[in-house]
CSV table of C-alpha atoms in Angstrom, one decimal:
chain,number,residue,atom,x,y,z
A,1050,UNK,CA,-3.0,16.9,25.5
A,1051,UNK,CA,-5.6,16.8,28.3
A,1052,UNK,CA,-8.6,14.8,28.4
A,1053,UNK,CA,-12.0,16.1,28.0
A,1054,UNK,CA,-14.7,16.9,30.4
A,1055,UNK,CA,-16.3,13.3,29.9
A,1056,UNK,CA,-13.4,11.0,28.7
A,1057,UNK,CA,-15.6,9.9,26.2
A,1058,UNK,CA,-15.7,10.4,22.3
A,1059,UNK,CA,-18.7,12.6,22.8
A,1060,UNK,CA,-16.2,14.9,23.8
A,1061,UNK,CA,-15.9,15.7,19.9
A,1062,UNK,CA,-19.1,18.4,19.8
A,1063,UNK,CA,-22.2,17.0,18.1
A,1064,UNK,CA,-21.4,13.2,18.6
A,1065,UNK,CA,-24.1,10.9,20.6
A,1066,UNK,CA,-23.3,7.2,21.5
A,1067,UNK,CA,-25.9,5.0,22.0
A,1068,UNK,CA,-25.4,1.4,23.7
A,1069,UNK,CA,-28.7,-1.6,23.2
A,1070,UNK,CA,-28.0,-5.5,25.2
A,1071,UNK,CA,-29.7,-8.8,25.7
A,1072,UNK,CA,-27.8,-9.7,29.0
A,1073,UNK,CA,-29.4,-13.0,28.0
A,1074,UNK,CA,-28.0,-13.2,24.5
A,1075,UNK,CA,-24.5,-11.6,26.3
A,1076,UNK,CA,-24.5,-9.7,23.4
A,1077,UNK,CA,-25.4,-6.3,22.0
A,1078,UNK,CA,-24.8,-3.0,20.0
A,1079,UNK,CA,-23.4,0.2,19.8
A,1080,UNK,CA,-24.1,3.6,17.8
A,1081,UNK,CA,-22.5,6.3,16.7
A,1082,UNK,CA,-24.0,9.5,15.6
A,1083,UNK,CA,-23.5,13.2,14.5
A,1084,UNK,CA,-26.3,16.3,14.2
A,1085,UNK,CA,-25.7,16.2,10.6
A,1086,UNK,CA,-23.3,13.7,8.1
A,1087,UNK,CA,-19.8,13.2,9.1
A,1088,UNK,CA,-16.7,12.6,7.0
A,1089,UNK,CA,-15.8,9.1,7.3
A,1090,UNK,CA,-12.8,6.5,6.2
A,1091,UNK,CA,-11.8,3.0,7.6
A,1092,UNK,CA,-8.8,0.8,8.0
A,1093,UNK,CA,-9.0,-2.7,8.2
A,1094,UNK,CA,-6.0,-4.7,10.1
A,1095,UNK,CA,-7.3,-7.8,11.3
A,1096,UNK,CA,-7.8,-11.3,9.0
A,1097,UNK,CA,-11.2,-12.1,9.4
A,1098,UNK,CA,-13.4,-8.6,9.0
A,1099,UNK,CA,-17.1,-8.6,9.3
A,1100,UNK,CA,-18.0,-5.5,7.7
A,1101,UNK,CA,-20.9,-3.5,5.7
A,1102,UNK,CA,-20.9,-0.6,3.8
A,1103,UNK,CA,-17.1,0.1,4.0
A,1104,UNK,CA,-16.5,0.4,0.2
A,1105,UNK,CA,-18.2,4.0,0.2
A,1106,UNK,CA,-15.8,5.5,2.6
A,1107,UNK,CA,-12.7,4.6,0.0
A,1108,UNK,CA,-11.9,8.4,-1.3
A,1109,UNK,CA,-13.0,7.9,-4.4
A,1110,UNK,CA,-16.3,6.9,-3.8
A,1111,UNK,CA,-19.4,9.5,-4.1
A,1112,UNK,CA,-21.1,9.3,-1.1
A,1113,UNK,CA,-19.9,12.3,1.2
A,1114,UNK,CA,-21.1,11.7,4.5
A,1115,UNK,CA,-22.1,8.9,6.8
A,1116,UNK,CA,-25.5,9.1,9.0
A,1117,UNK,CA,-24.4,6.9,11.7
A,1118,UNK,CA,-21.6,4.4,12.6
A,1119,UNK,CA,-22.5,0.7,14.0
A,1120,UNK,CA,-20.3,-1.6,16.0
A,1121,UNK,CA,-22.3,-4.7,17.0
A,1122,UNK,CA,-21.9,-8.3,18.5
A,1123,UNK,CA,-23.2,-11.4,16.6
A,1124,UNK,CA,-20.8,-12.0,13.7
A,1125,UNK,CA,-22.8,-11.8,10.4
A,1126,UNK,CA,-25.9,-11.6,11.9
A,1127,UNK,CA,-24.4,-8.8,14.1
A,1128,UNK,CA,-24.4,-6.6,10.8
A,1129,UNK,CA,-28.4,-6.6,10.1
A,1130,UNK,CA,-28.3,-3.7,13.8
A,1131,UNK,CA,-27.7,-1.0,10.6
A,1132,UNK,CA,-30.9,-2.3,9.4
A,1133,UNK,CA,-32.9,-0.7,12.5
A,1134,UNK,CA,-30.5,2.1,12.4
A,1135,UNK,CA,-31.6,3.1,8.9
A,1136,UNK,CA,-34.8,2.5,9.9
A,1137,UNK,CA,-34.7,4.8,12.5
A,1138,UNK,CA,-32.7,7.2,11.0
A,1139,UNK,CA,-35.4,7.2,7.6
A,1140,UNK,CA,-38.0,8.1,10.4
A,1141,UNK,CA,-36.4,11.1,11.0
A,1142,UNK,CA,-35.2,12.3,7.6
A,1143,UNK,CA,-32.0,11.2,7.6
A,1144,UNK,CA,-29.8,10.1,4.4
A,1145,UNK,CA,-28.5,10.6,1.3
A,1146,UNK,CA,-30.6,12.3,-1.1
A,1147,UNK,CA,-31.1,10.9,-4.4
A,1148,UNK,CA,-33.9,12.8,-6.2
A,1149,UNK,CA,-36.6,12.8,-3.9
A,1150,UNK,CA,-35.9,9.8,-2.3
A,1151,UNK,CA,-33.2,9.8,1.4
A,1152,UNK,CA,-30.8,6.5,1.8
A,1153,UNK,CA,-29.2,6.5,5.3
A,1154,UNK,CA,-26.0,5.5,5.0
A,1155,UNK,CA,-24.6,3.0,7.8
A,1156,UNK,CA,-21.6,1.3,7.6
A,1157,UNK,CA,-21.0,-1.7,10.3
A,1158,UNK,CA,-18.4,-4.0,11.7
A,1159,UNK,CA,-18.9,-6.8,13.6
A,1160,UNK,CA,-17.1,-8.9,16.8
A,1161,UNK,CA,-17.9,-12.4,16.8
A,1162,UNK,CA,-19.3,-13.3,20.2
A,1163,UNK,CA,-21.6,-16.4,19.4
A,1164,UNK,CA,-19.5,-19.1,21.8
A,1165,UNK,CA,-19.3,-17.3,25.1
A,1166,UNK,CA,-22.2,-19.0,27.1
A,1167,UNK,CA,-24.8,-16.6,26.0
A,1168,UNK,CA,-28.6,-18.0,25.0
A,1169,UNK,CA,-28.3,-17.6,21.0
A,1170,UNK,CA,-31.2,-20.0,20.4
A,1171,UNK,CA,-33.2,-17.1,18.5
A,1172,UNK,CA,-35.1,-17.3,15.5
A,1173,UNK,CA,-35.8,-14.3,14.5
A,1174,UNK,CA,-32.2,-11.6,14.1
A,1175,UNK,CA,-31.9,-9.7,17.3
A,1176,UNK,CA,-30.1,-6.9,15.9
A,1177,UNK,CA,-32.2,-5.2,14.0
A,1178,UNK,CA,-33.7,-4.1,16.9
A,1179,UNK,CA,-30.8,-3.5,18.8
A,1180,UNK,CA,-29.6,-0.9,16.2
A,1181,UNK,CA,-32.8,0.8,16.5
A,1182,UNK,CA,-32.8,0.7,20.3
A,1183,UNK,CA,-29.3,1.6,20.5
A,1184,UNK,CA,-29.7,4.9,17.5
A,1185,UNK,CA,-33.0,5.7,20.0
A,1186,UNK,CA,-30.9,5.8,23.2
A,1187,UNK,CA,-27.6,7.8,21.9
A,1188,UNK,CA,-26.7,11.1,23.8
A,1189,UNK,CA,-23.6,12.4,24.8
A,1190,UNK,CA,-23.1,9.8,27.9
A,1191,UNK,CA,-23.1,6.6,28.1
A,1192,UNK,CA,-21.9,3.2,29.9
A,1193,UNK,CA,-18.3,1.4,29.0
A,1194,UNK,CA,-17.5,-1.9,30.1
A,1195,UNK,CA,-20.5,-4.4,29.7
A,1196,UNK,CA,-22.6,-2.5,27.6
A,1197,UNK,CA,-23.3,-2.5,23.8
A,1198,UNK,CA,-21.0,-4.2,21.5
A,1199,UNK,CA,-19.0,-5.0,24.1
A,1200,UNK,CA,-21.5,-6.9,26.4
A,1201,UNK,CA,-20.4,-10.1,25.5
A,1202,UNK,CA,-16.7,-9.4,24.7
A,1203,UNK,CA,-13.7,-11.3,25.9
A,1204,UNK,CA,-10.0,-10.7,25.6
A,1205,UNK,CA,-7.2,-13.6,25.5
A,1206,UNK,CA,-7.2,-13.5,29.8
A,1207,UNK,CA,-10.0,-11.9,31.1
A,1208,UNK,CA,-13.6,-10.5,29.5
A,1209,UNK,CA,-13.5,-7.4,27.2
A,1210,UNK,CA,-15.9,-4.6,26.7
A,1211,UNK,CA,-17.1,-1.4,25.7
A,1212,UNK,CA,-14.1,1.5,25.6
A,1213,UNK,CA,-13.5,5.4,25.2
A,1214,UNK,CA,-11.3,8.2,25.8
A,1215,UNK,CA,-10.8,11.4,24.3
A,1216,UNK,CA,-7.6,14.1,24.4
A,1217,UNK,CA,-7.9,17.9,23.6
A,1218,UNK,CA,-5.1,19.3,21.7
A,1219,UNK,CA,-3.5,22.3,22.2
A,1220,UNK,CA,-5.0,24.0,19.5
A,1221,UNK,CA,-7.9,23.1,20.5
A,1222,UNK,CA,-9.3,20.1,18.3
A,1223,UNK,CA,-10.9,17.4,20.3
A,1224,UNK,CA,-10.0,13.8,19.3
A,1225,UNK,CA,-11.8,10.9,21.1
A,1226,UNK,CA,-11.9,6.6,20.6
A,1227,UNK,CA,-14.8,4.4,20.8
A,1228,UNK,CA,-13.8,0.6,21.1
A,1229,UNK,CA,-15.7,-2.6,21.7
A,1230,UNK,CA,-12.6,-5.1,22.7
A,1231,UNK,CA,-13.2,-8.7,21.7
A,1232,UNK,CA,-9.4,-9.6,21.0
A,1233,UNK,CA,-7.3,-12.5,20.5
A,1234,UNK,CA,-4.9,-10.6,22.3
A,1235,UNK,CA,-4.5,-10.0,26.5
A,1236,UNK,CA,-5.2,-6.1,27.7
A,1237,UNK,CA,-2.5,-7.0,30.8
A,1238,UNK,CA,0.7,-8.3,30.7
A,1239,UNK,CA,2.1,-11.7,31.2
A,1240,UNK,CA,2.3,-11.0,35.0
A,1241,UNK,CA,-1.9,-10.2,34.7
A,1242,UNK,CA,-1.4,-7.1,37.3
A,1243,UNK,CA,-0.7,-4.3,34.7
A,1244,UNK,CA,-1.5,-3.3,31.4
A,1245,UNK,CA,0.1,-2.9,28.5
A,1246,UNK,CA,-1.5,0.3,27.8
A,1247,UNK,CA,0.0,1.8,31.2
A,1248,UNK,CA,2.1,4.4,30.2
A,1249,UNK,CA,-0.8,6.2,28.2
A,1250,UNK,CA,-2.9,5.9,31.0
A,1251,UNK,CA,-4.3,9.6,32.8
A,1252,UNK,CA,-5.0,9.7,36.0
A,1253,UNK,CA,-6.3,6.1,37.4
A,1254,UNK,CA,-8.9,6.1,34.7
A,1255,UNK,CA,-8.3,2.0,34.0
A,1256,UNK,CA,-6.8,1.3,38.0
A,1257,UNK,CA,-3.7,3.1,38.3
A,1258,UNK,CA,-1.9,0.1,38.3
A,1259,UNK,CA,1.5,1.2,37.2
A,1260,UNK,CA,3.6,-0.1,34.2
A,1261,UNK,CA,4.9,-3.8,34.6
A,1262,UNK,CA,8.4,-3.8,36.3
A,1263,UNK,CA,9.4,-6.5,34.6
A,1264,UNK,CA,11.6,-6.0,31.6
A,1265,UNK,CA,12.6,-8.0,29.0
A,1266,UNK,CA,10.4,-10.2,26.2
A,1267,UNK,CA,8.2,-12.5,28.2
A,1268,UNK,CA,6.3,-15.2,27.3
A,1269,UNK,CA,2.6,-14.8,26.9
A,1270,UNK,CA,0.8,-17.3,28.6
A,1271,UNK,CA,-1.8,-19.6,27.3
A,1272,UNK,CA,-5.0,-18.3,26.2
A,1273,UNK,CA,-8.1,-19.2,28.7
A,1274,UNK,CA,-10.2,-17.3,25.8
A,1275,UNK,CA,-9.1,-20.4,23.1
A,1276,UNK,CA,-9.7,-23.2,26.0
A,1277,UNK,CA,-13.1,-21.6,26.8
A,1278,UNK,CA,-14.9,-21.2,23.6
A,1279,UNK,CA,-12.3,-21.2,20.3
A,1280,UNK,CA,-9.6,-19.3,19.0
A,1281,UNK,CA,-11.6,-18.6,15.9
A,1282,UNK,CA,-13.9,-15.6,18.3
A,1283,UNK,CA,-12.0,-12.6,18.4
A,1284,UNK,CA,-11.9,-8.7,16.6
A,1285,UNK,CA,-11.2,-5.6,18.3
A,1286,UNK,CA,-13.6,-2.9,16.2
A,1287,UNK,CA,-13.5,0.9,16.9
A,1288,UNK,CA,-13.9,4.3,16.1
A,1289,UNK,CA,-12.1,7.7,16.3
A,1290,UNK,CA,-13.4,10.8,15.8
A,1291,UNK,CA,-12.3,14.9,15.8
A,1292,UNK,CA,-13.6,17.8,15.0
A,1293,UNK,CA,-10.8,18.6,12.6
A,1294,UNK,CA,-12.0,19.3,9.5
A,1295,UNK,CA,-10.6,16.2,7.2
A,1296,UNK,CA,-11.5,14.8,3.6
A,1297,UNK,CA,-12.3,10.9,2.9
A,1298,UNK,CA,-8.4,10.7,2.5
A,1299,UNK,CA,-7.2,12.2,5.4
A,1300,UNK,CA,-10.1,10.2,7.4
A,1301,UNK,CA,-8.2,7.1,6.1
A,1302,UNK,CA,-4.9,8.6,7.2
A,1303,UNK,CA,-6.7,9.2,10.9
A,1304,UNK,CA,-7.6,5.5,10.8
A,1305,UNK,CA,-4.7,3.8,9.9
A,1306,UNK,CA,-3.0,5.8,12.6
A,1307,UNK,CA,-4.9,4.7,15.4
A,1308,UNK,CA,-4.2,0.8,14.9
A,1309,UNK,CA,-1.1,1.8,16.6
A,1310,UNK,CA,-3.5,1.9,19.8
A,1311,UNK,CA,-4.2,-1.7,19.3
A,1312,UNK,CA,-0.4,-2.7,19.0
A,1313,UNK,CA,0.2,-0.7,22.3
A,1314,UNK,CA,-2.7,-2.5,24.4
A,1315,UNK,CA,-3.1,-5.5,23.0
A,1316,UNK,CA,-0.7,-8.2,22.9
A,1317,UNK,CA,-0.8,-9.8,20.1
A,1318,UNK,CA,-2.9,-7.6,17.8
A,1319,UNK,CA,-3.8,-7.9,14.3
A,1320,UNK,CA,-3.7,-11.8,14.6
A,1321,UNK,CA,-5.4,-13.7,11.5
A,1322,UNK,CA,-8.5,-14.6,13.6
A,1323,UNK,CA,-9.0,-10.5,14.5
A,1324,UNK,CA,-11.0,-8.6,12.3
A,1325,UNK,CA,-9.5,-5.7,13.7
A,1326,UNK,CA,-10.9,-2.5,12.3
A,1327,UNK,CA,-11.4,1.5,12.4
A,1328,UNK,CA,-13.3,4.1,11.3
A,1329,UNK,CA,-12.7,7.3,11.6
A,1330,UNK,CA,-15.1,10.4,11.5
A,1331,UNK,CA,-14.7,14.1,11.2
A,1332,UNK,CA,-17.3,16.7,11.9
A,1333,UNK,CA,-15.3,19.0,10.1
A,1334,UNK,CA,-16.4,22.1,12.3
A,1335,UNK,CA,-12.6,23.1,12.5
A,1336,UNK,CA,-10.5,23.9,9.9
A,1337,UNK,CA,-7.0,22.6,9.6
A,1338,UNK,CA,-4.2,25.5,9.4
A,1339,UNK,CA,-1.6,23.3,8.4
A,1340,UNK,CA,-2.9,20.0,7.3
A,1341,UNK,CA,-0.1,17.7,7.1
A,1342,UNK,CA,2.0,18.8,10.6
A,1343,UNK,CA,-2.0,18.9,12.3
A,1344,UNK,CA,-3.3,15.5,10.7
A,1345,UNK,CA,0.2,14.0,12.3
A,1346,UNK,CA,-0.6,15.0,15.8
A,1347,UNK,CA,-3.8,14.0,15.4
A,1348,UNK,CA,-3.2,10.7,14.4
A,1349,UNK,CA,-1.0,10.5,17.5
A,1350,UNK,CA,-3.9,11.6,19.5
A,1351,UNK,CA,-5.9,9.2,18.4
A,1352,UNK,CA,-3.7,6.3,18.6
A,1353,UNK,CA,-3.2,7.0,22.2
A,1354,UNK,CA,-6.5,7.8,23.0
A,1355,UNK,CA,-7.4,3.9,21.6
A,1356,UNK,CA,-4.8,2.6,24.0
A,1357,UNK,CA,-6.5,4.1,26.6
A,1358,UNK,CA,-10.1,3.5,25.3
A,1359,UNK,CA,-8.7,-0.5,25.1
A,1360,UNK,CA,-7.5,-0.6,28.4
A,1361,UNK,CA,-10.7,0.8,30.1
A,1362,UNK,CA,-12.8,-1.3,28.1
A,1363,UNK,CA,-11.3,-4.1,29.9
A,1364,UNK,CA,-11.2,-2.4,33.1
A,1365,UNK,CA,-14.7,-1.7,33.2
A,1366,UNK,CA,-16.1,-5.3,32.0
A,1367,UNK,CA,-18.5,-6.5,35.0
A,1368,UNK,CA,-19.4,-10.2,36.1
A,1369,UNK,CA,-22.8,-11.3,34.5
A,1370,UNK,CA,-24.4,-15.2,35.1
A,1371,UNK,CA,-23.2,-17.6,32.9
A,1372,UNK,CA,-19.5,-16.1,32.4
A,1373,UNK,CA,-16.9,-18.2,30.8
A,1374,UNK,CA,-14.1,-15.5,31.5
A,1375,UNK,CA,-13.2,-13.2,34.8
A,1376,UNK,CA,-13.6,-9.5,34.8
A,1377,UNK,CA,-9.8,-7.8,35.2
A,1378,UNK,CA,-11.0,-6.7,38.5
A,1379,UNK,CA,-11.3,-10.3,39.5
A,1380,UNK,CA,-8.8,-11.5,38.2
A,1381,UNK,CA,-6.8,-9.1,40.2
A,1382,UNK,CA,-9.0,-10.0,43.4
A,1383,UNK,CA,-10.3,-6.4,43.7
């Protein structure tokens, strides 16, 4: 497996990512989209979700395709960015056809962000039209670290971020992760000069910094995250995508697969305070040959590519004014 030409889950053809902030709010809003409805299922690890829409993606419910994906800052109010996406996406004639009328459908998750110094003294939502700004601005490249939904992220150590990376297989199926990284969890090791997504990593794409020596169970150290703001502020949310053709089922299977990314770069994952979650979304412009042996490779892919997406999230993050967390970079002194 090889990455592709951009690293980024736009590397799956006909995908657009779009990012919207408020560097005053330290929050924001990401976007995922397709040239026409994609396949979608989800799989929901963490203990405090913040979701919308993710009932229609169960296999047995009607709806066939999804218009757009939204990860978004803000907690509950976070989830009201897929209204301006559907209202963007209902300009342009998107949705799910029922007679003569077109529903956009937009399922959400959320990252709770609302303690980390940012001004949230709005009155009226913000997100709204974030999604909409966000949906307007997707293309096939786009900024990771303090951008979107991960603007205002922060991980157990050091501040989170916006993440992606993408593998090509060898028969050819592209498979790439989207990530906003807002974890209870630390990216780097107890040592807080590698991370724990190393061994995945190509080239120097999150530092080069090498595995930890160290071996052994360590002891993780104290969260600055919980003393800075509460432990109660956390979720990781994500998406994978391919271009293998898969069913609501198999989408599912693809999602539930990659939450092994989160185990291998995040330390702890999955905690009750995460709403750790992922979609997952096929194009379905390639066929699968031999579904079961392909849909296990993929979901390797795709865990692998999260570790990565994870770990460049974090490496990524930049300082902003009023930051209750360092950047990895500073916390490494480079």
């Amino acid at each position: 497996m090889t990455p592709g030409p951009r690293n980024l889950i736009t590397d799956v053809a006909g995908l657009r990512v779009g990012n919207a902030e408020d560097a005053r709010l330290k929050s924001g809003t990401t976007v995922l989209t397709g040239a026409a409805p994609l396949t979608c299922g989800v799989a929901v690890q963490g203990g405090a979700p913040g979701t919308r829409e993710t009932d229609l993606l169960d296999p047995d419910k009607i709806a066939p395709g999804v218009d757009a994906l939204v990860l978004s800052g803000g907690s509950a109010f976070g989830l009201a960015a897929a209204d301006g996406v559907m209202a963007a996406l209902h300009d342009a004639g998107r949705g799910f056809a029922v007679l003569s009328a077109r529903v956009p459908i937009v399922p959400a998750a959320i990252l709770f962000d609302l303690l980390n110094g940012g001004e949230k003294g709005w009155r009226d939502n913000p997100y709204p039209a974030l999604g909409r700004a966000a949906w307007e601005s997707a293309g096939e490249n786009f900024a990771l670290g303090t951008a979107g939904a991960g603007t205002g992220a922060q991980t157990g150590q050091v501040k989170g971020g916006l993440g992606s990376a993408s593998f090509v297989l060898p028969s050819g199926a592209s498979v790439g992760a989207l990530v906003a990284v807002n974890a209870t969890g630390c990216a780097l090791t107890p040592s807080g000069r590698h991370f724990w997504a190393a061994p995945f990593e190509v080239g120097a794409e999150f530092g080069g910094l090498g595995p930890d020596p160290k071996v052994g169970l360590q002891a993780l150290p104290a969260s600055r995250k919980a003393a800075a703001m509460a432990a109660q502020g956390n979720t990781t949310i994500g998406i994978v995508a391919t271009d293998a053709a898969l069913d609501k089922a198999q989408a599912r299977r693809l999602a539930i697969a990659a939450h092994d990314g989160y185990a291998r770069a995040l330390v702890p994952a999955h905690a009750p305070h995460d709403g750790d979650l992922i979609f997952a979304a096929s194009t379905g412009a390639r066929p699968l040959d031999d579904p079961l042996t392909e849909l296990a490779l993929l979901g390797h892919a795709a865990s692998v590519a999260m570790a990565r997406a994870i770990a460049r999230a974090v490496w990524e993050a930049t300082p902003s004014p009023g930051d209750s967390l360092p950047t990895a970079r500073q916390s490494l002194g480079l």
